[in-house]
mmCIF file of C-alpha atoms and ligand atoms in Angstrom:
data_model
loop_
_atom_site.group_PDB
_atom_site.id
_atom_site.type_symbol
_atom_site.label_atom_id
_atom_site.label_comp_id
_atom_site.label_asym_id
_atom_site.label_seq_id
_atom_site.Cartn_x
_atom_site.Cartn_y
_atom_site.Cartn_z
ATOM 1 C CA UNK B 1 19.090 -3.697 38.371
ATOM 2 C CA UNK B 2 20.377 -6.893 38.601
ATOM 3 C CA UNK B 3 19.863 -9.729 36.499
ATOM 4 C CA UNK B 4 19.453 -13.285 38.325
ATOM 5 C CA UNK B 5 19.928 -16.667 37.563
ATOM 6 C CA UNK B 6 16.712 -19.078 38.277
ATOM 7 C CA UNK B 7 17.864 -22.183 37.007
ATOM 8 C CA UNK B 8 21.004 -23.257 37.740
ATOM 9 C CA UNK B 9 21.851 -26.918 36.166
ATOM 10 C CA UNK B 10 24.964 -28.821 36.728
ATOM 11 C CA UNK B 11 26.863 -25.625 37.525
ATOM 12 C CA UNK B 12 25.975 -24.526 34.380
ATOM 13 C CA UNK B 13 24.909 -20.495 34.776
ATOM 14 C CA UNK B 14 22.349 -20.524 32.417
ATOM 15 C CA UNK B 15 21.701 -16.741 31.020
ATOM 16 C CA UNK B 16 18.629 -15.166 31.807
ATOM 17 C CA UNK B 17 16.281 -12.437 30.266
ATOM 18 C CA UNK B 18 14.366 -12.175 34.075
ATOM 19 C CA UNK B 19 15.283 -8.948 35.848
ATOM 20 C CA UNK B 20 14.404 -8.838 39.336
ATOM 21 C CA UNK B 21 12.045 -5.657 39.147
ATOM 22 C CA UNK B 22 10.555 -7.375 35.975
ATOM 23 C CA UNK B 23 6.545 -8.617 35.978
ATOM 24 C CA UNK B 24 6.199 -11.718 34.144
ATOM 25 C CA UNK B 25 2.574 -12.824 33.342
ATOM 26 C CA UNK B 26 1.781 -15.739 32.231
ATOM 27 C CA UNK B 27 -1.171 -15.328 29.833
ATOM 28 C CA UNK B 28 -3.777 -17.919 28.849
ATOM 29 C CA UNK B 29 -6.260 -18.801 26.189
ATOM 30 C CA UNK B 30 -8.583 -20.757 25.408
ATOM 31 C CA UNK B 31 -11.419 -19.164 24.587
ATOM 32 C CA UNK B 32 -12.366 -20.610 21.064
ATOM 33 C CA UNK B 33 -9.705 -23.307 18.928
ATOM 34 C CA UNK B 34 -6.334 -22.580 19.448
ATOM 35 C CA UNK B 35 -4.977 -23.617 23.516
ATOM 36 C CA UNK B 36 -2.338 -21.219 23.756
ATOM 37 C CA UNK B 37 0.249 -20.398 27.165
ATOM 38 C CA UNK B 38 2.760 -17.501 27.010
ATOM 39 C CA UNK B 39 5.512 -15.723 29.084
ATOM 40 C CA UNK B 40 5.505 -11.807 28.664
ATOM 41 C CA UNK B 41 7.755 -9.878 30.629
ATOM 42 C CA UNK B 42 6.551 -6.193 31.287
ATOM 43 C CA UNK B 43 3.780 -6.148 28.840
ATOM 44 C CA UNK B 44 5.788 -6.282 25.575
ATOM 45 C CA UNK B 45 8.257 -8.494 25.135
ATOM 46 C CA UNK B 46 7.618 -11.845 24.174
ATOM 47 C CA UNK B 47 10.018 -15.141 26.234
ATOM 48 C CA UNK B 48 7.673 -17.305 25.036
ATOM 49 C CA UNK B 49 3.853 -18.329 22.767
ATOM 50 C CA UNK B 50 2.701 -21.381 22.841
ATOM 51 C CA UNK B 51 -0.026 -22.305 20.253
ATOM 52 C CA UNK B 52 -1.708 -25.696 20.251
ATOM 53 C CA UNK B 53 -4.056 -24.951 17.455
ATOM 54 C CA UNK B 54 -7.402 -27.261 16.644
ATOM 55 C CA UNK B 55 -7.923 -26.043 12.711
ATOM 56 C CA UNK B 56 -7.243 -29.692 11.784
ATOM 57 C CA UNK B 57 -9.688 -31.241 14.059
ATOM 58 C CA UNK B 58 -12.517 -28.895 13.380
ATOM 59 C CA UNK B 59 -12.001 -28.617 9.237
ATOM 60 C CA UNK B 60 -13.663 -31.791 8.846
ATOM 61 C CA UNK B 61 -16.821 -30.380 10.450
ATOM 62 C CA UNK B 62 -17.000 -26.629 8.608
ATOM 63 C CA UNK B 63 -16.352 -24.750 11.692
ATOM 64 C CA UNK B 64 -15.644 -25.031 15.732
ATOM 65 C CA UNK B 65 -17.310 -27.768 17.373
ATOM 66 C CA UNK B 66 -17.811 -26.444 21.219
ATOM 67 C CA UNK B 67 -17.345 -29.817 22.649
ATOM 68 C CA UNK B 68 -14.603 -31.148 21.229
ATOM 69 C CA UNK B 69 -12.687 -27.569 21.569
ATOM 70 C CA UNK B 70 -13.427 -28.155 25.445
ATOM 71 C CA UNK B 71 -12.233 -31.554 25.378
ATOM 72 C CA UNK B 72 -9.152 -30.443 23.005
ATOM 73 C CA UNK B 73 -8.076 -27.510 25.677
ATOM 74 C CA UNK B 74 -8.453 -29.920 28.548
ATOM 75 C CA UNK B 75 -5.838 -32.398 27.271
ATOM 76 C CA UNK B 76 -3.598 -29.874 25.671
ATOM 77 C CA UNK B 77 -3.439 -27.038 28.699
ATOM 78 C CA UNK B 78 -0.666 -28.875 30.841
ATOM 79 C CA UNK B 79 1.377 -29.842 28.313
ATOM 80 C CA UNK B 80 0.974 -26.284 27.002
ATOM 81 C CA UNK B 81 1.809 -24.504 29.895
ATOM 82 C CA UNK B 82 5.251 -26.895 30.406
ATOM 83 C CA UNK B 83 6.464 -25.822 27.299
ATOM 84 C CA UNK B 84 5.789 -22.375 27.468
ATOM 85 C CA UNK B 85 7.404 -22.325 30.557
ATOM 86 C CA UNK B 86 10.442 -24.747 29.393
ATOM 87 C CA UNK B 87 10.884 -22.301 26.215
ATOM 88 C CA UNK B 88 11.147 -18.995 28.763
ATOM 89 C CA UNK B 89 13.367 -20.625 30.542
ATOM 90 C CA UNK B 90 11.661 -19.752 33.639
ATOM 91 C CA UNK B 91 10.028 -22.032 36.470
ATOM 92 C CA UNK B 92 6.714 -21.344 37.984
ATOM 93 C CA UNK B 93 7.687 -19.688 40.920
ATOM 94 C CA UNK B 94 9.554 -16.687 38.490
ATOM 95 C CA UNK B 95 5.903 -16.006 37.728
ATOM 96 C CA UNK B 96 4.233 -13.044 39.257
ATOM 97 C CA UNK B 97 1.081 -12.700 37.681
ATOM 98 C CA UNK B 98 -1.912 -15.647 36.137
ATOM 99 C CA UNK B 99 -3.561 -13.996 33.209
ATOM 100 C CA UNK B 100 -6.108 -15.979 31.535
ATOM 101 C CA UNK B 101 -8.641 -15.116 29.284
ATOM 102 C CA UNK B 102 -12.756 -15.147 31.104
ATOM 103 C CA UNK B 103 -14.263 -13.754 27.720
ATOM 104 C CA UNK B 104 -15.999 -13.509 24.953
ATOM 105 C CA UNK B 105 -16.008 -16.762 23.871
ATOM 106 C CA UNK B 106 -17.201 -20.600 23.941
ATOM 107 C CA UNK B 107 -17.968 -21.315 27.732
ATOM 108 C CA UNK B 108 -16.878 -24.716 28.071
ATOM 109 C CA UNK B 109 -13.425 -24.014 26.452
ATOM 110 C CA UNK B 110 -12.870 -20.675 28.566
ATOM 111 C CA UNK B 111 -13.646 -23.025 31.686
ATOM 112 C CA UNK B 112 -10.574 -24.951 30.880
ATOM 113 C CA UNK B 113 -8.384 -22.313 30.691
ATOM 114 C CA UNK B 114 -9.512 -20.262 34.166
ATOM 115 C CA UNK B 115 -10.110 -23.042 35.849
ATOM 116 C CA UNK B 116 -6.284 -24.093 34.862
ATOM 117 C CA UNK B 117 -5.426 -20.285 36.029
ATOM 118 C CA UNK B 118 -7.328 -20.856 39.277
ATOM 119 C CA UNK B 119 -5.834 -23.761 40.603
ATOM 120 C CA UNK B 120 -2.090 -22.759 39.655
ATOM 121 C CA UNK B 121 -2.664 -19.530 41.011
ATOM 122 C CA UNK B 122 -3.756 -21.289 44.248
ATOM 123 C CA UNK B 123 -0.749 -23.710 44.550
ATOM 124 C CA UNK B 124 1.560 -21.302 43.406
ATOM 125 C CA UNK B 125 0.634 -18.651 45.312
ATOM 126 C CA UNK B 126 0.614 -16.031 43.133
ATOM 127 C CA UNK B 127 -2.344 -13.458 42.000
ATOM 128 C CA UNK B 128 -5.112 -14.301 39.304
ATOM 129 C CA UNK B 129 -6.239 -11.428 37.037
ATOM 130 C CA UNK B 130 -8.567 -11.835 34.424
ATOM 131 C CA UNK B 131 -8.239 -10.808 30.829
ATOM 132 C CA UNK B 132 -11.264 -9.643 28.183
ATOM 133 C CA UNK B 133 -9.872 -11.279 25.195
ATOM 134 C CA UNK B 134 -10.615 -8.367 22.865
ATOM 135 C CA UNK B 135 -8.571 -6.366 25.382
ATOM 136 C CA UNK B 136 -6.210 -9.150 24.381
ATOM 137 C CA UNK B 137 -6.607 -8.158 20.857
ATOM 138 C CA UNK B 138 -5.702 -4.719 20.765
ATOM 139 C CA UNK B 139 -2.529 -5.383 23.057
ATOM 140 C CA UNK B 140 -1.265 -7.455 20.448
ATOM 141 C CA UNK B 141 -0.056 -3.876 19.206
ATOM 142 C CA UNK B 142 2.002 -3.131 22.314
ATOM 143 C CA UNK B 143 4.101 -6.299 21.873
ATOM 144 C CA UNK B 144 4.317 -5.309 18.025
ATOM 145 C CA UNK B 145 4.870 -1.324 18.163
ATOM 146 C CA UNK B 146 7.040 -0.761 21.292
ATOM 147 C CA UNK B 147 6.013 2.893 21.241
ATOM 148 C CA UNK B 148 2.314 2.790 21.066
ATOM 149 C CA UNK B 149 0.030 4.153 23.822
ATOM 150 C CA UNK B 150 -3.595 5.392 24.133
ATOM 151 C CA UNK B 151 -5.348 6.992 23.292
ATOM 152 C CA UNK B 152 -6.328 5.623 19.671
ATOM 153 C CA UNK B 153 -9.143 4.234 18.240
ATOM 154 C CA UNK B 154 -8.698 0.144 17.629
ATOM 155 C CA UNK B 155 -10.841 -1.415 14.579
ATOM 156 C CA UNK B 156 -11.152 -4.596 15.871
ATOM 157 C CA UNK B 157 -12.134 -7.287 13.366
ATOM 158 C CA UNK B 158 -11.915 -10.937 14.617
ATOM 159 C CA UNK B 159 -14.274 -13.933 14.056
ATOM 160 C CA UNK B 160 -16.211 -13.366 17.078
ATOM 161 C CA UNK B 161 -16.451 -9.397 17.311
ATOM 162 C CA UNK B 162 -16.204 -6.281 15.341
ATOM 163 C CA UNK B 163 -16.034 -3.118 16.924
ATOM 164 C CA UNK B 164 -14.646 0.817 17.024
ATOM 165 C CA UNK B 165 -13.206 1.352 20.353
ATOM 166 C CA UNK B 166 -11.883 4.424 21.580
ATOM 167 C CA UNK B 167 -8.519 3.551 23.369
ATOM 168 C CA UNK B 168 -8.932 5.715 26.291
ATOM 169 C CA UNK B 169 -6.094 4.144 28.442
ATOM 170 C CA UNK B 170 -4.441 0.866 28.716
ATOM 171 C CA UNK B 171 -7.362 -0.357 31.047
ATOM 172 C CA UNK B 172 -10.010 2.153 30.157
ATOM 173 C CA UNK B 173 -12.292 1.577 26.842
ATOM 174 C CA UNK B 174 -15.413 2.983 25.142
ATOM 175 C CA UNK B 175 -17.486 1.285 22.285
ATOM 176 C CA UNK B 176 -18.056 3.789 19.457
ATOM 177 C CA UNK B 177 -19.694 1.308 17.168
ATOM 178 C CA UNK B 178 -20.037 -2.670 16.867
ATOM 179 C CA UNK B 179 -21.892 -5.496 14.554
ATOM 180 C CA UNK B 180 -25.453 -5.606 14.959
ATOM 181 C CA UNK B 181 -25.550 -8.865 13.596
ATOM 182 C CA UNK B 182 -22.902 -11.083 12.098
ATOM 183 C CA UNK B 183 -18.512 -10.461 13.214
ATOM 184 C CA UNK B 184 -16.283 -9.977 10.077
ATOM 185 C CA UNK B 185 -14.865 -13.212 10.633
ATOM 186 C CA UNK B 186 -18.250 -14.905 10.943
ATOM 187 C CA UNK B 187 -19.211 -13.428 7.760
ATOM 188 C CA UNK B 188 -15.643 -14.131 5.888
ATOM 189 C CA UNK B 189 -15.901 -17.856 7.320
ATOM 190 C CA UNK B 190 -19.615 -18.262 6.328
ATOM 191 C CA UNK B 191 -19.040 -17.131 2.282
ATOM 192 C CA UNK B 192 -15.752 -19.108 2.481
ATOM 193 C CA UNK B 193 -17.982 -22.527 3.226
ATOM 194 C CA UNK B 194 -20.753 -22.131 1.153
ATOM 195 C CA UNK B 195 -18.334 -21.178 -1.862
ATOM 196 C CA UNK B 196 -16.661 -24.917 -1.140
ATOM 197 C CA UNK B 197 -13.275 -23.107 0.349
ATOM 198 C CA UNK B 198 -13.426 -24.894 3.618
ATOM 199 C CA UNK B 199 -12.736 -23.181 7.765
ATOM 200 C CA UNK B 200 -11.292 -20.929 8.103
ATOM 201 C CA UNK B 201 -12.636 -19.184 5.182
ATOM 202 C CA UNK B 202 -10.497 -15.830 5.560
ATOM 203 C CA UNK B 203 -7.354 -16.896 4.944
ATOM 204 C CA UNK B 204 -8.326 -19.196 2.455
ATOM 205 C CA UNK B 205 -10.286 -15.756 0.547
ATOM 206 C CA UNK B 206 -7.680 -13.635 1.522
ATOM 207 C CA UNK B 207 -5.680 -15.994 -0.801
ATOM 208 C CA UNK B 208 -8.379 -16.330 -3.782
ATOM 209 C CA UNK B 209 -9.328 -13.248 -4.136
ATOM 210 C CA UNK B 210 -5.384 -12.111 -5.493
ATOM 211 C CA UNK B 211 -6.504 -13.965 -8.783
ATOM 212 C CA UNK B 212 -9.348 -12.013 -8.846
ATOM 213 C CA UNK B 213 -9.575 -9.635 -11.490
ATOM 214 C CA UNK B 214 -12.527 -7.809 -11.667
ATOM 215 C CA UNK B 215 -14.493 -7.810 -8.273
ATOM 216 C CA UNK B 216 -18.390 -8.551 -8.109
ATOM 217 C CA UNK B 217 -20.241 -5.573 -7.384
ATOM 218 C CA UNK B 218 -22.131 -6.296 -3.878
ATOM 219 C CA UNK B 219 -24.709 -4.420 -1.249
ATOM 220 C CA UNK B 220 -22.800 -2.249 1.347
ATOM 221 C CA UNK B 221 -24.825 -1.328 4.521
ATOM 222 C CA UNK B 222 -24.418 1.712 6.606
ATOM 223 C CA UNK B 223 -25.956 3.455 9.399
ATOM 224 C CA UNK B 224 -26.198 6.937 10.851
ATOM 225 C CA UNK B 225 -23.903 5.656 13.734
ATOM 226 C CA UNK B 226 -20.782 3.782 14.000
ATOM 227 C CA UNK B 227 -22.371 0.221 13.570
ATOM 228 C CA UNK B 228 -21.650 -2.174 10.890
ATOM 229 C CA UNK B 229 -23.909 -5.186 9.733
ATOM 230 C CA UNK B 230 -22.446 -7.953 7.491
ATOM 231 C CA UNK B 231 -25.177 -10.347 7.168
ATOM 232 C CA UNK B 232 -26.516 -8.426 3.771
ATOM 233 C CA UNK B 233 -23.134 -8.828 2.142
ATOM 234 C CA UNK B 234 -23.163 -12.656 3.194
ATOM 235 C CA UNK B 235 -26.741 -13.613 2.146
ATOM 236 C CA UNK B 236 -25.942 -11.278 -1.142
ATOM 237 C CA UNK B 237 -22.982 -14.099 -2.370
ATOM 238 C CA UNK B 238 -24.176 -16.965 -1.064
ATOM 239 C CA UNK B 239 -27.499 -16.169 -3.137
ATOM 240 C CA UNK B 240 -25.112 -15.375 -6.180
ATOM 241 C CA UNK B 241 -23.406 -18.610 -5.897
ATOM 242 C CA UNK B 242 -26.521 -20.519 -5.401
ATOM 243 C CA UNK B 243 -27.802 -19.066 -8.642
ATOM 244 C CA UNK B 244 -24.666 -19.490 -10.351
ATOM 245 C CA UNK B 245 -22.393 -22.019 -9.010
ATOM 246 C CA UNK B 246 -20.340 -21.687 -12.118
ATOM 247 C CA UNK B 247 -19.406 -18.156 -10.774
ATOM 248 C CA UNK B 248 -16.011 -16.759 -10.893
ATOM 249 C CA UNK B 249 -15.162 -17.308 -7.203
ATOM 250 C CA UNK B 250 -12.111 -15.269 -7.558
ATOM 251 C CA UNK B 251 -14.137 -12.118 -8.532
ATOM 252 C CA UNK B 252 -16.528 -13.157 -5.973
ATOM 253 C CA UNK B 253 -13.837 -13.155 -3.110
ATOM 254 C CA UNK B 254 -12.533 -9.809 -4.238
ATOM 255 C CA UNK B 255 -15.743 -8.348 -4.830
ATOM 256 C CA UNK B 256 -16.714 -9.294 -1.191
ATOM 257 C CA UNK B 257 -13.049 -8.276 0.592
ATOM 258 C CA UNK B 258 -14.135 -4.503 -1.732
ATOM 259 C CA UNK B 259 -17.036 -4.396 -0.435
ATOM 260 C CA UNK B 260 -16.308 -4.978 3.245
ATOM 261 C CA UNK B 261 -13.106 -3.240 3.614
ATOM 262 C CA UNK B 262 -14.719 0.301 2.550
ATOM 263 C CA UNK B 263 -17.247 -0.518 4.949
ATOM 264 C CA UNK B 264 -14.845 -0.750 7.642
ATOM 265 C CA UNK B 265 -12.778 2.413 6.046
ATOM 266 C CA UNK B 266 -15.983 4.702 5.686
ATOM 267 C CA UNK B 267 -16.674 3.814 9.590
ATOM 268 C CA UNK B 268 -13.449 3.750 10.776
ATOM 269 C CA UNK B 269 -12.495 7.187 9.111
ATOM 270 C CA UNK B 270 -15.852 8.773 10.523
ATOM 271 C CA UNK B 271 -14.815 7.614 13.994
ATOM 272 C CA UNK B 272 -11.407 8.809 13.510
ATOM 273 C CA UNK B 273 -13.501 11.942 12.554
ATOM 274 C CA UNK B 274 -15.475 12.157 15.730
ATOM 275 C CA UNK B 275 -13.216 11.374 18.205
ATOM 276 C CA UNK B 276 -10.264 13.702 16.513
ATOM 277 C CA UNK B 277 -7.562 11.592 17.098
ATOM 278 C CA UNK B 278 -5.142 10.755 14.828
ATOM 279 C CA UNK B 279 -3.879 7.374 16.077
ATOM 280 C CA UNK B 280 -5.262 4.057 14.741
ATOM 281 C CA UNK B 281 -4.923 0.678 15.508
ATOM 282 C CA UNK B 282 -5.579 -2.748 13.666
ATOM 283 C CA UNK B 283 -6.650 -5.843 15.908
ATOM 284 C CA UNK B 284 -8.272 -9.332 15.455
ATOM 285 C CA UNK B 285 -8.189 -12.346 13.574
ATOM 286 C CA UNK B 286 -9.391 -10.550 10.336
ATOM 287 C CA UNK B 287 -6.777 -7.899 10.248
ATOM 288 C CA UNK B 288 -4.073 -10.124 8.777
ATOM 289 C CA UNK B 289 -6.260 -9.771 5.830
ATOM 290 C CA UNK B 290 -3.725 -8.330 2.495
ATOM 291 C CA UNK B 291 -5.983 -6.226 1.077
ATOM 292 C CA UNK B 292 -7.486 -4.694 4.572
ATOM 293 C CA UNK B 293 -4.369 -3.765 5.658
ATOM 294 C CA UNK B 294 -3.264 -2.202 2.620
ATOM 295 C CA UNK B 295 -5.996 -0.468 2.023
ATOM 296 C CA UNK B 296 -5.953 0.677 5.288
ATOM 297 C CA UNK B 297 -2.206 2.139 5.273
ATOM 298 C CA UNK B 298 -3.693 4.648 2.935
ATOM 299 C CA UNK B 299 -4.996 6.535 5.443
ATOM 300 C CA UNK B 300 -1.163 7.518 6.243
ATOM 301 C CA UNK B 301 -1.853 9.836 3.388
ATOM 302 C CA UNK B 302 -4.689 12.069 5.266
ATOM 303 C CA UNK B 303 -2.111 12.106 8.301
ATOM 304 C CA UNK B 304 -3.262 9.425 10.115
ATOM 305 C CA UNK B 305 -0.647 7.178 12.249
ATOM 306 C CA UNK B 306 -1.668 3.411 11.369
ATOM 307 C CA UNK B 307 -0.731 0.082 13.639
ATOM 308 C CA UNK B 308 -1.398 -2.954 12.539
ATOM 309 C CA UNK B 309 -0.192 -6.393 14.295
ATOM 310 C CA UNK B 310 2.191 -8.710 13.629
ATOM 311 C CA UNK B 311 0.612 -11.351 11.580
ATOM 312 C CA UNK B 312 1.459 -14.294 14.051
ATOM 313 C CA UNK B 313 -0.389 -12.027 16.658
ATOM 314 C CA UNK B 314 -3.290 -11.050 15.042
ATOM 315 C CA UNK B 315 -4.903 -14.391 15.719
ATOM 316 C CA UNK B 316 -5.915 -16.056 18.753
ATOM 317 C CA UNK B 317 -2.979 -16.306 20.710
ATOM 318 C CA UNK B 318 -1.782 -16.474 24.601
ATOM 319 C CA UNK B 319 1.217 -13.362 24.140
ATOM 320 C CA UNK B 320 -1.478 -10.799 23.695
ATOM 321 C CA UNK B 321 -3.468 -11.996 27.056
ATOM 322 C CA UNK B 322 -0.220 -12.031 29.045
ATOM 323 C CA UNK B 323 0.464 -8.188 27.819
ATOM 324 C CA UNK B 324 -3.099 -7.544 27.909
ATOM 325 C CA UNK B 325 -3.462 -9.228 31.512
ATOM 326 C CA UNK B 326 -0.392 -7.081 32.735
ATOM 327 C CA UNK B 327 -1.840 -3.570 32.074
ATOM 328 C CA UNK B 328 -4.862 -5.271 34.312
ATOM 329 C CA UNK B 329 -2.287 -6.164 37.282
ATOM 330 C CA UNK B 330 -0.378 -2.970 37.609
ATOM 331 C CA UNK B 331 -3.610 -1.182 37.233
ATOM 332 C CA UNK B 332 -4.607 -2.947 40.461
ATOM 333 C CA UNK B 333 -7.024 -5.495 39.205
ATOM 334 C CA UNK B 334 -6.925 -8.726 41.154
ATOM 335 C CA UNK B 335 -9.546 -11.687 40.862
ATOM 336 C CA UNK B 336 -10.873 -14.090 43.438
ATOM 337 C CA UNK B 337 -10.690 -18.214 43.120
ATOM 338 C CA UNK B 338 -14.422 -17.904 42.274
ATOM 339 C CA UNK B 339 -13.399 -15.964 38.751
ATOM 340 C CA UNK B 340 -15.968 -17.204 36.264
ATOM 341 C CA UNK B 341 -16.202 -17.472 32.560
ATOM 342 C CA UNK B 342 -17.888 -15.043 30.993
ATOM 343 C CA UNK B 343 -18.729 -16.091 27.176
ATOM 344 C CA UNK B 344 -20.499 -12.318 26.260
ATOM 345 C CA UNK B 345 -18.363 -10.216 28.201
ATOM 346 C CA UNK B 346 -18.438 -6.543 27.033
ATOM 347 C CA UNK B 347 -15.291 -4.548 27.049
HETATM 348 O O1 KG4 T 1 -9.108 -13.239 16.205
HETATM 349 P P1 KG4 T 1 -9.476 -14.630 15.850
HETATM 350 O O2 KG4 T 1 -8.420 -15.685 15.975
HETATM 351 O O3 KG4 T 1 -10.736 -15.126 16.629
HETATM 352 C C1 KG4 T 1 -11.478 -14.381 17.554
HETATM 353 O O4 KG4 T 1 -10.920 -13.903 18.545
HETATM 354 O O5 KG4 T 1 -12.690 -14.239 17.275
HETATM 355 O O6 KG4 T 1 -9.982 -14.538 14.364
HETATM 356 C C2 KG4 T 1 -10.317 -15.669 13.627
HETATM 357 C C3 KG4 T 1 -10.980 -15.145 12.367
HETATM 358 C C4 KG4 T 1 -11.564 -16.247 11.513
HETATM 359 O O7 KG4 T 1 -12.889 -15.879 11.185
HETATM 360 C C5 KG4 T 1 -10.662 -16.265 10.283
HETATM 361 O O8 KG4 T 1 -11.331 -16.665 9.114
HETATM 362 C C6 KG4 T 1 -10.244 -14.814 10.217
HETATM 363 O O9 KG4 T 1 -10.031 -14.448 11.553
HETATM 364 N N1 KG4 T 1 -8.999 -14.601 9.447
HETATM 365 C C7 KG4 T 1 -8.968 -13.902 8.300
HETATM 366 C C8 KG4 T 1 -7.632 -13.971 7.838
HETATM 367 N N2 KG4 T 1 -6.905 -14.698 8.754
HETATM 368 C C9 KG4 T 1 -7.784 -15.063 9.732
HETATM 369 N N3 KG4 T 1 -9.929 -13.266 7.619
HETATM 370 C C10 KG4 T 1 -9.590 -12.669 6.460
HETATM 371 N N4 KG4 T 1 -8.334 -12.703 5.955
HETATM 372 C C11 KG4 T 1 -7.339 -13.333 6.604
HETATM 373 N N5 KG4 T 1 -6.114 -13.346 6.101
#
């Protein structure tokens, strides 16, 4: 293979990581607060992730306001992109592949971002694939564990989904449980607000709830399938706190991250069950979460294999669609200019 210079500036050779038989995608995303670009070459390695992220704006207000994220993406996207690409040292004709996220998510700020992938990929010239951004999620692992593949099942906790999936391939999934009502991250972010902690409430509880010492018993919900349902656990501390604002909100925060975790462990280990594979993987927003992902690297101890992401990519973030949006491309999926957002798309 040969390695080949793309940028060559006042005779200067500049070294570069592009390999001509490499596939660089550049993934996008926009599909809630955070306007992120990225550079991935073949799936899993990283040249560049951007993240333009719009906690500050949308703090004042509790939680994301739709509008503004739009407006937010639309004036960050360009300037976005230029870096990412500036970073990667790469121009936009090294790219061989557009890769932005369609959905789940808010449909105004998913707009931005394919209709930013659209019109590059026509005046570039180069192919637009699509990306489901909880595909997104779980490829966050193939950038973080080099030697992952599927099958496995994913637990993927964000703030806008929770789900088992059964990893069948890098392009092939099937939903062995979800939320009925409320995502993890929802739920965390909800508590977190009414308990006066502020958005986002997970990391902010994640934090509390180490001072806690003795964790508020609370109502656990289960079904004879592989669904979850958080809204009991919510309305069970927000109704303690209203009764008792004086409460200890470090218990509380413990009590709740207690409760929820062995509801995702009981699941998770019952799908693991089913399914008989040994291999599991961590994904979404949620699963930076201390005490989550200790308690789940217990299950090493019953023989299971556990993957969690890198912290920096278990949030929203553009280096997970661009790995994501590359097992799409040299799977063969291609999209037309009329791609559309898609704010419930299913897996
Ligand atoms: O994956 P993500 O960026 O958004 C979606 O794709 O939906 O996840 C954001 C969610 C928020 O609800 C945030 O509160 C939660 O992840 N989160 C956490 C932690 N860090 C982020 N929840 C609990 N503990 C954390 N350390």
């Amino acid at each position: 293979m040969k390695e080949i210079s793309l940028n060559v500036n006042c005779n200067i050779w500049k070294e570069r990581k592009v390999i001509m038989n490499d596939i660089i995608t550049l993934g996008i995303e926009s599909s809630c607060d955070e306007t992120s670009v990225a550079v991935i070459k073949n799936g899993r390695e990283i040249l560049s992730n951007v993240i333009d992220s719009q906690i500050k704006i949308h703090e004042q207000y509790g939680g994301v306001v739709p509008e503004i994220a739009s407006r937010n993406h639309i004036q960050a996207i360009s300037r976005v992109t230029k870096k990412a690409l500036e970073i990667a040292n790469i121009t936009f004709q090294d790219i061989d592949v557009i890769t932005p996220t369609y959905g789940p998510g808010l449909v105004g700020a998913l707009l931005v971002g394919v209709s930013y992938a659209k019109a590059l990929s026509f005046a570039i010239n180069k192919p637009l694939v699509g990306v489901n951004h909880i595909a997104g999620h779980i490829a966050a692992n193939y950038i973080t564990h080099k030697e992952l593949q599927p099958p496995f099942v994913c637990l993927l906790i964000s703030g806008g989904n929770t789900q088992l999936v059964l990893v069948k391939d890098y392009t092939e999934f099937e939903m062995l449980g979800k939320t009925r009502d409320d995502a993890i991250g929802e739920a965390f972010d909800k508590v977190a607000r009414v308990v006066g902690l502020g958005y986002p409430g997970g990391p902010k509880m994640d934090k509390l709830a180490k001072d806690g010492k003795e964790g508020i018993e609370l109502p656990r919900t289960y079904f004879e399938n592989l669904d979850f349902s958080f809204s009991g656990i919510k309305t069970a501390v927000i109704n303690l706190h209203h009764k008792n604002p004086d409460i200890n909100k470090a218990d509380l925060c413990l009590g709740f991250e207690n409760a929820i975790t062995e509801m995702l462990l009981k699941n998770t280990q019952k799908a693991l069950k089913q399914t008989q594979i040994n291999t599991l993987v961590l994904a979404g927003g949620v699963s930076a979460n201390c005490y989550i992902r200790k308690a789940f690297e217990k299950l090493e101890n019953e023989g299971i294999k556990v993957y969690k992401p890198d912290l920096a990519l278990c949030t929203d973030n553009a280096a997970m669609i661009g790995s994501a949006g590359y097992y799409n491309y040299i799977a063969g999926k291609r999209d037309e200019l009329s791609l559309n957002a898609i704010p419930n798309l299913k897996l």
